[in-house]
Short mmCIF file of C-alpha atoms in Angstrom, two decimals:
data_model
loop_
_atom_site.label_atom_id
_atom_site.label_comp_id
_atom_site.label_asym_id
_atom_site.label_seq_id
_atom_site.Cartn_x
_atom_site.Cartn_y
_atom_site.Cartn_z
CA UNK A 1 -64.15 81.68 -21.69
CA UNK A 2 -66.85 79.75 -19.50
CA UNK A 3 -69.84 78.24 -21.22
CA UNK A 4 -73.15 79.17 -19.62
CA UNK A 5 -75.78 76.42 -19.76
CA UNK A 6 -78.17 77.55 -16.67
CA UNK A 7 -81.55 77.89 -17.63
CA UNK A 8 -84.87 79.98 -16.29
CA UNK A 9 -87.48 78.29 -14.28
CA UNK A 10 -88.78 74.95 -14.57
CA UNK A 11 -90.98 74.02 -17.60
CA UNK A 12 -94.00 72.55 -17.78
CA UNK A 13 -95.14 69.59 -20.18
CA UNK A 14 -96.02 71.97 -22.80
CA UNK A 15 -92.69 73.62 -22.66
CA UNK A 16 -93.99 76.85 -20.57
CA UNK A 17 -91.99 78.20 -17.96
CA UNK A 18 -93.05 77.61 -14.79
CA UNK A 19 -92.41 79.87 -11.91
CA UNK A 20 -92.99 79.22 -8.12
CA UNK A 21 -95.72 79.90 -5.51
CA UNK A 22 -94.10 82.82 -4.05
CA UNK A 23 -94.67 83.40 -0.05
CA UNK A 24 -96.75 86.17 1.85
CA UNK A 25 -95.97 89.88 1.08
CA UNK A 26 -93.80 89.62 -2.21
CA UNK A 27 -96.39 91.95 -4.53
CA UNK A 28 -95.49 95.78 -4.38
CA UNK A 29 -91.98 94.67 -2.52
CA UNK A 30 -88.60 94.10 -4.12
CA UNK A 31 -87.50 90.63 -3.94
CA UNK A 32 -83.69 90.69 -3.22
CA UNK A 33 -81.75 87.83 -5.41
CA UNK A 34 -79.11 86.53 -2.93
CA UNK A 35 -78.35 83.61 -0.49
CA UNK A 36 -75.55 86.01 1.12
CA UNK A 37 -76.41 86.88 4.96
CA UNK A 38 -73.34 89.46 4.43
CA UNK A 39 -75.08 90.94 1.46
CA UNK A 40 -78.73 90.96 3.00
CA UNK A 41 -77.42 92.71 5.67
CA UNK A 42 -76.25 95.64 3.31
CA UNK A 43 -79.20 95.75 1.06
CA UNK A 44 -82.10 95.63 3.16
CA UNK A 45 -81.35 98.70 4.95
CA UNK A 46 -80.38 100.49 1.88
CA UNK A 47 -83.82 99.54 0.24
CA UNK A 48 -86.03 100.04 2.94
CA UNK A 49 -84.06 103.76 2.96
CA UNK A 50 -85.87 104.52 -0.04
CA UNK A 51 -89.31 103.68 0.99
CA UNK A 52 -89.34 100.33 -0.73
CA UNK A 53 -90.12 96.84 1.18
CA UNK A 54 -87.69 94.17 0.44
CA UNK A 55 -88.32 90.43 0.80
CA UNK A 56 -85.48 87.77 0.97
CA UNK A 57 -85.40 84.79 -1.24
CA UNK A 58 -86.42 82.46 1.69
CA UNK A 59 -89.68 84.91 3.07
CA UNK A 60 -90.63 84.86 -0.73
CA UNK A 61 -90.63 80.83 -0.37
CA UNK A 62 -87.89 80.43 -3.23
CA UNK A 63 -86.16 77.72 -1.45
CA UNK A 64 -82.31 77.04 -2.86
CA UNK A 65 -81.59 74.48 -5.59
CA UNK A 66 -78.49 73.16 -7.17
CA UNK A 67 -78.90 75.32 -10.34
CA UNK A 68 -78.36 78.61 -8.61
CA UNK A 69 -74.77 77.63 -8.22
CA UNK A 70 -74.36 78.08 -12.15
CA UNK A 71 -76.17 81.37 -12.72
CA UNK A 72 -72.84 83.52 -12.67
CA UNK A 73 -71.12 81.86 -15.31
CA UNK A 74 -70.29 85.02 -17.38
CA UNK A 75 -67.36 87.24 -17.87
CA UNK A 76 -68.22 90.52 -16.83
CA UNK A 77 -70.29 91.42 -13.69
CA UNK A 78 -72.93 92.96 -15.84
CA UNK A 79 -73.94 90.20 -17.64
CA UNK A 80 -73.98 87.88 -14.00
CA UNK A 81 -75.93 90.68 -12.49
CA UNK A 82 -78.53 90.47 -15.01
CA UNK A 83 -78.50 86.63 -15.52
CA UNK A 84 -79.21 86.44 -11.92
CA UNK A 85 -82.13 88.78 -11.91
CA UNK A 86 -83.70 87.04 -14.65
CA UNK A 87 -83.39 83.66 -13.32
CA UNK A 88 -84.81 84.68 -10.48
CA UNK A 89 -87.73 86.46 -11.56
CA UNK A 90 -88.88 83.67 -13.98
CA UNK A 91 -88.80 81.33 -10.27
CA UNK A 92 -90.61 83.91 -8.95
CA UNK A 93 -93.08 83.98 -12.12
CA UNK A 94 -92.31 87.17 -13.46
CA UNK A 95 -94.75 89.25 -11.98
CA UNK A 96 -92.44 91.08 -9.21
CA UNK A 97 -89.48 93.29 -9.42
CA UNK A 98 -86.52 91.40 -8.08
CA UNK A 99 -82.96 93.03 -7.33
CA UNK A 100 -79.52 91.12 -7.91
CA UNK A 101 -76.03 92.24 -7.92
CA UNK A 102 -72.70 90.71 -8.69
CA UNK A 103 -69.57 91.98 -6.87
CA UNK A 104 -65.83 91.00 -6.44
CA UNK A 105 -62.60 92.48 -6.14
CA UNK A 106 -60.32 93.13 -9.15
CA UNK A 107 -56.57 92.96 -7.65
CA UNK A 108 -54.01 95.14 -10.20
CA UNK A 109 -51.21 92.79 -9.60
CA UNK A 110 -53.31 89.60 -10.39
CA UNK A 111 -54.74 91.19 -13.80
CA UNK A 112 -58.16 91.90 -12.24
CA UNK A 113 -58.34 88.72 -10.43
CA UNK A 114 -60.41 87.50 -8.69
CA UNK A 115 -63.23 89.50 -10.38
CA UNK A 116 -66.24 87.67 -11.43
CA UNK A 117 -64.74 84.49 -9.71
CA UNK A 118 -64.56 86.53 -6.32
CA UNK A 119 -66.85 84.28 -4.50
CA UNK A 120 -65.49 80.55 -5.67
CA UNK A 121 -61.98 82.07 -6.26
CA UNK A 122 -60.62 79.46 -3.71
CA UNK A 123 -62.31 76.66 -5.54
CA UNK A 124 -63.00 74.35 -2.05
CA UNK A 125 -66.32 72.22 -2.81
CA UNK A 126 -68.70 72.70 0.00
CA UNK A 127 -67.81 75.69 1.45
CA UNK A 128 -70.33 78.63 2.59
CA UNK A 129 -70.10 81.22 4.76
CA UNK A 130 -66.90 82.29 7.16
CA UNK A 131 -65.35 79.17 5.92
CA UNK A 132 -65.93 80.00 2.33
CA UNK A 133 -64.19 83.45 3.34
CA UNK A 134 -61.52 81.93 4.95
CA UNK A 135 -60.30 80.04 2.00
CA UNK A 136 -60.61 82.79 -0.23
CA UNK A 137 -58.79 85.14 1.88
CA UNK A 138 -56.16 82.47 2.62
CA UNK A 139 -55.57 82.39 -1.34
CA UNK A 140 -55.38 86.45 -1.94
CA UNK A 141 -52.50 86.19 0.67
CA UNK A 142 -50.84 83.28 -1.11
CA UNK A 143 -51.10 85.28 -4.36
CA UNK A 144 -49.96 88.64 -2.99
CA UNK A 145 -46.95 86.91 -0.97
CA UNK A 146 -43.84 89.14 -2.10
CA UNK A 147 -45.93 91.77 -4.41
CA UNK A 148 -45.31 95.25 -3.70
CA UNK A 149 -48.10 96.78 -5.68
CA UNK A 150 -51.29 95.79 -3.69
CA UNK A 151 -53.62 98.28 -5.15
CA UNK A 152 -57.08 96.88 -5.95
CA UNK A 153 -60.77 97.89 -6.48
CA UNK A 154 -64.27 96.65 -5.24
CA UNK A 155 -66.71 96.47 -8.21
CA UNK A 156 -70.52 96.06 -8.01
CA UNK A 157 -73.23 95.73 -10.41
CA UNK A 158 -76.77 95.82 -9.59
CA UNK A 159 -79.67 94.90 -11.54
CA UNK A 160 -83.54 95.39 -10.87
CA UNK A 161 -85.85 93.42 -13.39
CA UNK A 162 -89.50 93.45 -13.59
CA UNK A 163 -92.54 93.61 -16.02
CA UNK A 164 -91.46 95.55 -18.92
CA UNK A 165 -88.21 97.11 -16.68
CA UNK A 166 -84.30 96.36 -16.94
CA UNK A 167 -82.01 98.54 -14.93
CA UNK A 168 -78.39 98.17 -13.82
CA UNK A 169 -76.14 100.23 -12.10
CA UNK A 170 -71.96 100.17 -11.71
CA UNK A 171 -70.20 101.31 -8.63
CA UNK A 172 -66.61 101.13 -7.94
CA UNK A 173 -64.49 101.68 -4.57
CA UNK A 174 -60.78 102.11 -4.41
CA UNK A 175 -58.01 100.99 -2.18
CA UNK A 176 -55.30 98.55 -1.31
CA UNK A 177 -55.15 94.90 0.18
CA UNK A 178 -53.41 95.45 3.63
CA UNK A 179 -50.95 93.45 5.18
CA UNK A 180 -52.61 92.17 7.64
CA UNK A 181 -56.54 91.72 8.17
CA UNK A 182 -58.24 94.44 10.34
CA UNK A 183 -61.62 94.51 12.16
CA UNK A 184 -64.31 92.08 12.58
CA UNK A 185 -67.46 93.94 10.35
CA UNK A 186 -68.33 93.10 7.23
CA UNK A 187 -67.75 89.77 5.06
CA UNK A 188 -66.06 88.58 2.07
CA UNK A 189 -62.52 90.37 1.51
CA UNK A 190 -63.42 93.18 3.71
CA UNK A 191 -60.89 92.38 6.45
CA UNK A 192 -57.87 92.87 3.81
CA UNK A 193 -58.99 95.76 2.14
CA UNK A 194 -58.27 99.15 2.82
CA UNK A 195 -60.38 102.00 1.58
CA UNK A 196 -58.38 104.91 0.36
CA UNK A 197 -61.84 107.40 0.62
CA UNK A 198 -62.46 105.90 4.39
CA UNK A 199 -59.01 106.08 5.57
CA UNK A 200 -59.68 102.64 7.00
CA UNK A 201 -60.29 98.81 6.31
CA UNK A 202 -63.98 97.46 5.26
CA UNK A 203 -63.54 95.30 8.26
CA UNK A 204 -63.39 98.12 10.65
CA UNK A 205 -66.16 100.45 9.03
CA UNK A 206 -69.73 99.93 10.32
CA UNK A 207 -72.16 98.93 7.68
CA UNK A 208 -73.64 102.69 7.29
CA UNK A 209 -70.03 104.11 7.26
CA UNK A 210 -69.07 101.61 4.75
CA UNK A 211 -72.07 102.42 2.40
CA UNK A 212 -71.04 105.96 1.59
CA UNK A 213 -68.36 104.75 -0.44
CA UNK A 214 -68.60 101.34 -1.25
CA UNK A 215 -69.07 99.41 -4.32
CA UNK A 216 -72.67 97.85 -3.37
CA UNK A 217 -73.78 101.41 -2.06
CA UNK A 218 -73.17 103.45 -4.82
CA UNK A 219 -74.52 100.96 -7.33
CA UNK A 220 -77.48 100.43 -5.29
CA UNK A 221 -77.91 103.76 -5.09
CA UNK A 222 -77.92 104.72 -8.39
CA UNK A 223 -80.35 101.71 -9.52
CA UNK A 224 -82.86 102.55 -6.99
CA UNK A 225 -82.74 106.34 -8.11
CA UNK A 226 -83.24 105.03 -11.54
CA UNK A 227 -86.26 102.64 -10.32
CA UNK A 228 -87.58 106.05 -8.59
CA UNK A 229 -87.60 107.93 -11.55
CA UNK A 230 -89.91 105.49 -13.34
CA UNK A 231 -91.93 105.31 -10.72
CA UNK A 232 -91.12 102.28 -9.28
CA UNK A 233 -91.94 100.32 -12.47
CA UNK A 234 -95.54 101.51 -12.18
CA UNK A 235 -97.49 102.82 -15.21
CA UNK A 236 -99.22 101.22 -18.30
CA UNK A 237 -95.94 101.46 -20.46
CA UNK A 238 -92.98 101.58 -18.40
CA UNK A 239 -89.48 101.86 -20.07
CA UNK A 240 -88.00 98.39 -21.41
CA UNK A 241 -84.71 99.54 -20.61
CA UNK A 242 -82.67 102.14 -18.27
CA UNK A 243 -78.60 101.91 -17.83
CA UNK A 244 -77.11 104.36 -15.63
CA UNK A 245 -73.76 104.18 -14.22
CA UNK A 246 -72.50 105.28 -10.31
CA UNK A 247 -69.16 107.09 -10.79
CA UNK A 248 -66.60 107.90 -8.08
CA UNK A 249 -66.52 111.33 -6.88
#
């Protein structure tokens, strides 16, 4: 098992946690804790569709630091999503709602790999964006060479942290890994993943179509619905913990 050593926000000389001075317009909004441009393209429309305002980390003035690479060091999607939300909540001063997610591809023939290690599965230092996706997909192709069982599923756990609030939701989407990549949409492993429900690859589907059945779409709808049930985190005595699950139809 991996050992997690990541801390929260920096502490001052007295040992108290210090957040950062967040940018304009974060109050009353949902801070989206991801550096992934692909995730932002999918998450922001989902958030805005329920009448909430989404603010990206850069727009909030939360600059990237090396510690962020060590946040997702746990063995489950749930632990990683909550750890990321808590860490960025601390960096933002703890007074705003923070949304995070951890997601990955789980391939049956590979024992569920890459799973929680999906983002850095290729283990090539310094890669980001498309180059990182290409390296991960190349490893996927190598690992499945000659393997008949190509069934797989995408998993996502979305989490929302705020004052007195801790919500999480899980979504899954089943399918299989194709012999060849199709389409130019999506990101990550999408060009290789065929959705059984859509009857097409995620790389072919538009964002709106993909969202209907995707792991991330399901997790997001569930966690945002849970947030709506408690009045967007308002009130004098909000619930401390709420847990919901997104279940495939």
